[in-house]
Amino acid sequence: MNSFIRLLQRFSYIILFAVLLAVSLSMYINTSYYQKAKVGAATGVITGFFSEKLHNIRSYMDIKRDNVKLSLENVELRNEVERLREVIGKCADTAGYNLADTSITLIRAMVVNNSVSHRQNFITINIGINDGAYQGMGVICDGGVVGVIAATSPNYSTVISLLNTTLKVSAKHAKSGVFGTLSWNGYNYQEVELTDIPLHVGISVGDTIATSGFSSIFPKDIPIGVIKDFYKKDGSFYNIRVQLLTDFRALNYVYAVRVRNITEINQIEGSR
């Protein structure tokens, strides 16, 4: 509704002109039938033009409202999936299997600022302490990993983008499960690099790279990208170029990953 009001304000002079024109035409067309017919045809064209524009505006507002609704439903479905995973994990543990308990909740957020052209890129999202956000919180999107929250205010958070040369993420080769370190070299915003994967691991172009789960930031198996190219480095490891699944130039809605018992996890890990 605010967008529609701003649109009306933007075209207020055009609307005023149209009203004055209508009054003038009303006085003009009453002089003869021929003039009435000519003006009637012209009026039909003008009316059709504005009707089409109004329809487009209404359609745009409907689409935007539907997108927000779908995004909220997506969050609910994702959280339900994680709850089911937790239940399945507990059942499997009871049966003698050792499966990790994910115990995460997703908080939907909108990107309000973003950059991809620097070596240290940051993202601002519209959730903060009041929404349950905290420093060190992972941020993902439908395409995969986005970054890690570096600072929070009551209503906003700053995210260290995956496109930041200072950020390191534990990632694995999905087929083998072997993990390494993923980072950005500061050049191509569509690619990152995965290192520390031993040469004995069988890898191929097109293989999926995902989060390892070996941290309290990201749950395991969140997709990051696919192998684009690789070569041997230092005679013992691969240096792997990974094509990102996330288009960082088109980020709109993201999800902050809230981990249950994060304070306890950080305390026990900090005591090592």
CSV table of C-alpha atoms in Angstrom, one decimal:
chain,number,residue,atom,x,y,z
A,1,MET,CA,0.0,0.0,0.0
A,2,ASN,CA,2.9,2.4,0.8
A,3,SER,CA,4.3,1.7,-2.6
A,4,PHE,CA,1.0,2.5,-4.3
A,5,ILE,CA,0.8,5.8,-2.3
A,6,ARG,CA,4.3,6.7,-3.3
A,7,LEU,CA,3.4,6.0,-6.9
A,8,LEU,CA,0.4,8.3,-6.7
A,9,GLN,CA,2.6,11.0,-5.3
A,10,ARG,CA,5.1,10.5,-8.0
A,11,PHE,CA,2.5,11.0,-10.8
A,12,SER,CA,0.4,13.7,-9.0
A,13,TYR,CA,1.1,16.3,-11.7
A,14,ILE,CA,0.0,13.9,-14.4
A,15,ILE,CA,-3.2,13.1,-12.5
A,16,LEU,CA,-3.9,16.8,-12.1
A,17,PHE,CA,-3.3,17.4,-15.8
A,18,ALA,CA,-5.7,14.5,-16.6
A,19,VAL,CA,-8.4,16.0,-14.5
A,20,LEU,CA,-8.1,19.5,-16.0
A,21,LEU,CA,-8.0,17.9,-19.5
A,22,ALA,CA,-11.2,16.0,-18.8
A,23,VAL,CA,-13.0,19.2,-17.7
A,24,SER,CA,-11.8,21.0,-20.9
A,25,LEU,CA,-12.8,18.1,-23.1
A,26,SER,CA,-16.2,17.9,-21.4
A,27,MET,CA,-16.9,21.5,-22.4
A,28,TYR,CA,-15.5,21.0,-25.9
A,29,ILE,CA,-17.4,17.9,-26.9
A,30,ASN,CA,-20.8,19.3,-26.2
A,31,THR,CA,-20.6,21.5,-29.3
A,32,SER,CA,-21.3,18.8,-32.0
A,33,TYR,CA,-21.8,15.1,-32.6
A,34,TYR,CA,-18.6,14.9,-34.7
A,35,GLN,CA,-16.5,16.4,-32.0
A,36,LYS,CA,-18.1,14.0,-29.5
A,37,ALA,CA,-17.2,11.0,-31.7
A,38,LYS,CA,-13.6,12.1,-32.1
A,39,VAL,CA,-13.1,12.9,-28.5
A,40,GLY,CA,-14.8,9.6,-27.6
A,41,ALA,CA,-12.3,7.6,-29.6
A,42,ALA,CA,-9.3,9.5,-28.1
A,43,THR,CA,-10.8,9.1,-24.6
A,44,GLY,CA,-11.0,5.3,-25.2
A,45,VAL,CA,-7.3,5.1,-26.1
A,46,ILE,CA,-6.3,7.2,-23.0
A,47,THR,CA,-8.6,5.2,-20.7
A,48,GLY,CA,-7.3,1.9,-22.0
A,49,PHE,CA,-3.7,3.1,-21.4
A,50,PHE,CA,-4.3,4.1,-17.8
A,51,SER,CA,-6.4,1.0,-17.2
A,52,GLU,CA,-3.5,-1.2,-18.4
A,53,LYS,CA,-1.0,0.7,-16.2
A,54,LEU,CA,-3.3,0.4,-13.2
A,55,HIS,CA,-3.7,-3.3,-13.8
A,56,ASN,CA,0.1,-3.7,-14.1
A,57,ILE,CA,0.5,-1.9,-10.7
A,58,ARG,CA,-2.1,-4.1,-9.0
A,59,SER,CA,-0.5,-7.2,-10.5
A,60,TYR,CA,3.0,-6.1,-9.3
A,61,MET,CA,1.6,-5.6,-5.8
A,62,ASP,CA,-0.1,-9.0,-5.8
A,63,ILE,CA,3.1,-10.7,-7.0
A,64,LYS,CA,5.1,-9.0,-4.3
A,65,ARG,CA,2.6,-10.0,-1.6
A,66,ASP,CA,2.6,-13.6,-2.9
A,67,ASN,CA,6.4,-13.7,-2.8
A,68,VAL,CA,6.5,-12.6,0.8
A,69,LYS,CA,3.8,-15.2,1.7
A,70,LEU,CA,5.8,-17.9,-0.1
A,71,SER,CA,9.0,-16.9,1.7
A,72,LEU,CA,7.3,-17.1,5.1
A,73,GLU,CA,5.9,-20.5,4.2
A,74,ASN,CA,9.3,-21.6,3.0
A,75,VAL,CA,10.8,-20.7,6.5
A,76,GLU,CA,8.0,-22.8,8.2
A,77,LEU,CA,8.7,-25.8,5.9
A,78,ARG,CA,12.4,-25.6,6.5
A,79,ASN,CA,11.9,-25.4,10.3
A,80,GLU,CA,9.6,-28.4,10.1
A,81,VAL,CA,12.2,-30.4,8.1
A,82,GLU,CA,14.7,-29.7,10.8
A,83,ARG,CA,12.3,-30.7,13.6
A,84,LEU,CA,11.6,-34.0,11.7
A,85,ARG,CA,15.4,-34.6,11.3
A,86,GLU,CA,15.8,-34.2,15.0
A,87,VAL,CA,13.0,-36.7,15.7
A,88,ILE,CA,14.5,-39.1,13.2
A,89,GLY,CA,17.9,-38.6,14.7
A,90,LYS,CA,16.7,-39.4,18.2
A,91,CYS,CA,14.9,-42.5,17.0
A,92,ALA,CA,18.0,-43.7,15.1
A,93,ASP,CA,20.1,-43.1,18.2
A,94,THR,CA,17.7,-45.3,20.2
A,95,ALA,CA,18.1,-48.0,17.6
A,96,GLY,CA,21.9,-47.9,18.0
A,97,TYR,CA,22.8,-45.5,15.2
A,98,ASN,CA,25.0,-42.4,15.8
A,99,LEU,CA,23.4,-39.5,14.0
A,100,ALA,CA,24.0,-35.8,14.7
A,101,ASP,CA,21.2,-33.8,16.3
A,102,THR,CA,20.8,-30.7,14.1
A,103,SER,CA,18.7,-28.7,16.5
A,104,ILE,CA,18.4,-25.6,14.4
A,105,THR,CA,15.8,-22.9,13.7
A,106,LEU,CA,15.8,-20.6,10.7
A,107,ILE,CA,15.0,-16.9,11.0
A,108,ARG,CA,13.9,-15.2,7.8
A,109,ALA,CA,15.6,-11.9,6.9
A,110,MET,CA,15.6,-9.4,4.1
A,111,VAL,CA,18.9,-8.1,2.6
A,112,VAL,CA,18.9,-4.3,2.9
A,113,ASN,CA,22.5,-3.7,1.7
A,114,ASN,CA,25.0,-5.9,-0.2
A,115,SER,CA,28.3,-5.6,-2.1
A,116,VAL,CA,30.3,-8.0,-4.3
A,117,SER,CA,32.9,-5.7,-5.8
A,118,HIS,CA,35.4,-5.4,-2.8
A,119,ARG,CA,37.8,-7.9,-1.4
A,120,GLN,CA,36.0,-7.7,2.0
A,121,ASN,CA,32.3,-7.7,1.2
A,122,PHE,CA,29.6,-7.3,3.8
A,123,ILE,CA,25.8,-7.7,3.8
A,124,THR,CA,23.2,-6.0,6.0
A,125,ILE,CA,20.0,-7.8,7.0
A,126,ASN,CA,16.9,-6.6,8.8
A,127,ILE,CA,17.0,-8.8,11.9
A,128,GLY,CA,18.9,-8.1,15.1
A,129,ILE,CA,19.1,-8.9,18.7
A,130,ASN,CA,15.4,-8.4,19.2
A,131,ASP,CA,14.8,-11.2,16.6
A,132,GLY,CA,17.2,-13.7,18.2
A,133,ALA,CA,20.3,-12.9,16.0
A,134,TYR,CA,23.7,-13.2,17.6
A,135,GLN,CA,27.4,-12.8,16.5
A,136,GLY,CA,28.8,-15.9,14.8
A,137,MET,CA,25.4,-16.9,13.5
A,138,GLY,CA,25.4,-18.6,10.0
A,139,VAL,CA,23.4,-17.2,7.2
A,140,ILE,CA,22.1,-19.2,4.3
A,141,CYS,CA,19.7,-18.8,1.3
A,142,ASP,CA,17.9,-21.2,-1.0
A,143,GLY,CA,21.1,-21.5,-3.0
A,144,GLY,CA,23.4,-22.3,-0.1
A,145,VAL,CA,25.9,-20.5,2.2
A,146,VAL,CA,25.8,-16.7,2.4
A,147,GLY,CA,28.0,-15.8,5.3
A,148,VAL,CA,28.4,-15.3,9.1
A,149,ILE,CA,26.9,-12.5,11.3
A,150,ALA,CA,29.8,-10.3,12.5
A,151,ALA,CA,27.8,-7.6,14.5
A,152,THR,CA,24.3,-7.0,15.7
A,153,SER,CA,22.1,-4.1,16.8
A,154,PRO,CA,18.6,-4.4,18.1
A,155,ASN,CA,17.0,-4.6,14.6
A,156,TYR,CA,19.9,-5.2,12.1
A,157,SER,CA,22.9,-7.4,11.6
A,158,THR,CA,26.1,-7.1,9.6
A,159,VAL,CA,27.1,-10.3,7.8
A,160,ILE,CA,30.6,-11.2,6.6
A,161,SER,CA,29.9,-12.4,3.1
A,162,LEU,CA,31.3,-15.6,1.7
A,163,LEU,CA,32.8,-13.2,-0.8
A,164,ASN,CA,35.1,-11.9,1.9
A,165,THR,CA,38.8,-13.0,1.8
A,166,THR,CA,38.9,-13.1,5.6
A,167,LEU,CA,36.1,-15.8,6.0
A,168,LYS,CA,37.0,-19.5,6.1
A,169,VAL,CA,34.3,-22.2,6.0
A,170,SER,CA,34.7,-25.9,6.7
A,171,ALA,CA,33.4,-27.6,3.6
A,172,LYS,CA,33.5,-31.2,2.2
A,173,HIS,CA,33.5,-33.1,-1.0
A,174,ALA,CA,29.9,-34.5,-0.8
A,175,LYS,CA,30.6,-37.9,-2.4
A,176,SER,CA,33.7,-38.8,-0.3
A,177,GLY,CA,32.9,-36.8,2.8
A,178,VAL,CA,36.4,-35.6,3.0
A,179,PHE,CA,36.6,-32.0,4.3
A,180,GLY,CA,38.8,-29.0,3.7
A,181,THR,CA,38.9,-25.2,3.9
A,182,LEU,CA,36.8,-23.1,1.6
A,183,SER,CA,37.5,-19.4,1.0
A,184,TRP,CA,37.3,-16.6,-1.6
A,185,ASN,CA,40.4,-15.3,-3.4
A,186,GLY,CA,38.9,-11.8,-4.0
A,187,TYR,CA,38.4,-12.0,-7.7
A,188,ASN,CA,35.4,-13.8,-9.3
A,189,TYR,CA,32.2,-13.3,-7.3
A,190,GLN,CA,30.9,-16.6,-8.8
A,191,GLU,CA,33.7,-18.8,-7.6
A,192,VAL,CA,35.4,-19.8,-4.3
A,193,GLU,CA,38.4,-22.2,-3.6
A,194,LEU,CA,38.5,-25.4,-1.6
A,195,THR,CA,41.9,-26.5,-0.3
A,196,ASP,CA,43.3,-29.3,1.9
A,197,ILE,CA,41.6,-32.1,0.0
A,198,PRO,CA,44.2,-35.0,-0.3
A,199,LEU,CA,45.2,-36.3,-3.7
A,200,HIS,CA,43.9,-39.9,-2.9
A,201,VAL,CA,40.3,-38.6,-3.0
A,202,GLY,CA,38.5,-39.2,-6.3
A,203,ILE,CA,37.0,-35.9,-7.4
A,204,SER,CA,35.4,-34.9,-10.7
A,205,VAL,CA,34.1,-31.7,-12.3
A,206,GLY,CA,30.5,-31.3,-11.4
A,207,ASP,CA,30.8,-32.9,-7.9
A,208,THR,CA,28.9,-31.1,-5.1
A,209,ILE,CA,30.7,-29.2,-2.4
A,210,ALA,CA,28.7,-28.8,0.9
A,211,THR,CA,29.2,-27.7,4.5
A,212,SER,CA,30.9,-30.3,6.6
A,213,GLY,CA,28.9,-29.6,9.8
A,214,PHE,CA,32.1,-29.5,11.8
A,215,SER,CA,31.2,-26.2,13.5
A,216,SER,CA,28.4,-24.6,15.4
A,217,ILE,CA,27.8,-22.1,12.6
A,218,PHE,CA,26.4,-24.1,9.7
A,219,PRO,CA,24.6,-27.5,9.8
A,220,LYS,CA,26.1,-30.2,7.6
A,221,ASP,CA,25.1,-30.8,3.9
A,222,ILE,CA,24.2,-27.2,3.1
A,223,PRO,CA,25.1,-27.0,-0.6
A,224,ILE,CA,27.8,-24.4,-1.6
A,225,GLY,CA,28.6,-25.2,-5.2
A,226,VAL,CA,30.0,-27.6,-7.7
A,227,ILE,CA,33.6,-28.4,-8.8
A,228,LYS,CA,34.5,-26.3,-11.8
A,229,ASP,CA,38.2,-27.2,-12.1
A,230,PHE,CA,41.0,-28.5,-9.9
A,231,TYR,CA,44.8,-29.0,-9.9
A,232,LYS,CA,47.5,-30.5,-7.7
A,233,LYS,CA,49.1,-28.2,-5.1
A,234,ASP,CA,52.3,-28.8,-3.2
A,235,GLY,CA,52.3,-32.5,-4.2
A,236,SER,CA,49.8,-33.6,-1.5
A,237,PHE,CA,46.6,-31.7,-1.9
A,238,TYR,CA,44.1,-30.4,-4.5
A,239,ASN,CA,43.3,-26.8,-5.1
A,240,ILE,CA,39.7,-26.9,-6.2
A,241,ARG,CA,37.7,-24.1,-8.0
A,242,VAL,CA,34.1,-24.2,-6.9
A,243,GLN,CA,31.3,-22.6,-8.9
A,244,LEU,CA,28.9,-21.1,-6.4
A,245,LEU,CA,25.2,-22.0,-6.4
A,246,THR,CA,24.3,-18.7,-4.8
A,247,ASP,CA,24.0,-15.6,-7.0
A,248,PHE,CA,25.3,-12.9,-4.6
A,249,ARG,CA,24.2,-10.1,-7.0
A,250,ALA,CA,20.6,-11.3,-6.7
A,251,LEU,CA,20.3,-11.8,-2.9
A,252,ASN,CA,16.9,-10.8,-1.5
A,253,TYR,CA,15.8,-13.0,1.3
A,254,VAL,CA,18.1,-15.1,3.5
A,255,TYR,CA,17.8,-17.3,6.6
A,256,ALA,CA,19.9,-16.9,9.8
A,257,VAL,CA,20.6,-20.3,11.4
A,258,ARG,CA,19.9,-20.3,15.1
A,259,VAL,CA,21.6,-23.3,16.9
A,260,ARG,CA,20.0,-24.6,20.0
A,261,ASN,CA,22.3,-24.5,23.1
A,262,ILE,CA,24.8,-22.3,21.2
A,263,THR,CA,26.1,-20.7,24.5
A,264,GLU,CA,26.9,-24.1,26.0
A,265,ILE,CA,28.6,-25.2,22.7
A,266,ASN,CA,30.8,-22.1,22.6
A,267,GLN,CA,31.7,-22.5,26.3
A,268,ILE,CA,32.8,-26.1,26.0
A,269,GLU,CA,34.7,-25.4,22.7
A,270,GLY,CA,36.3,-22.3,24.3
A,271,SER,CA,37.6,-24.3,27.2
A,272,ARG,CA,39.9,-26.5,25.0
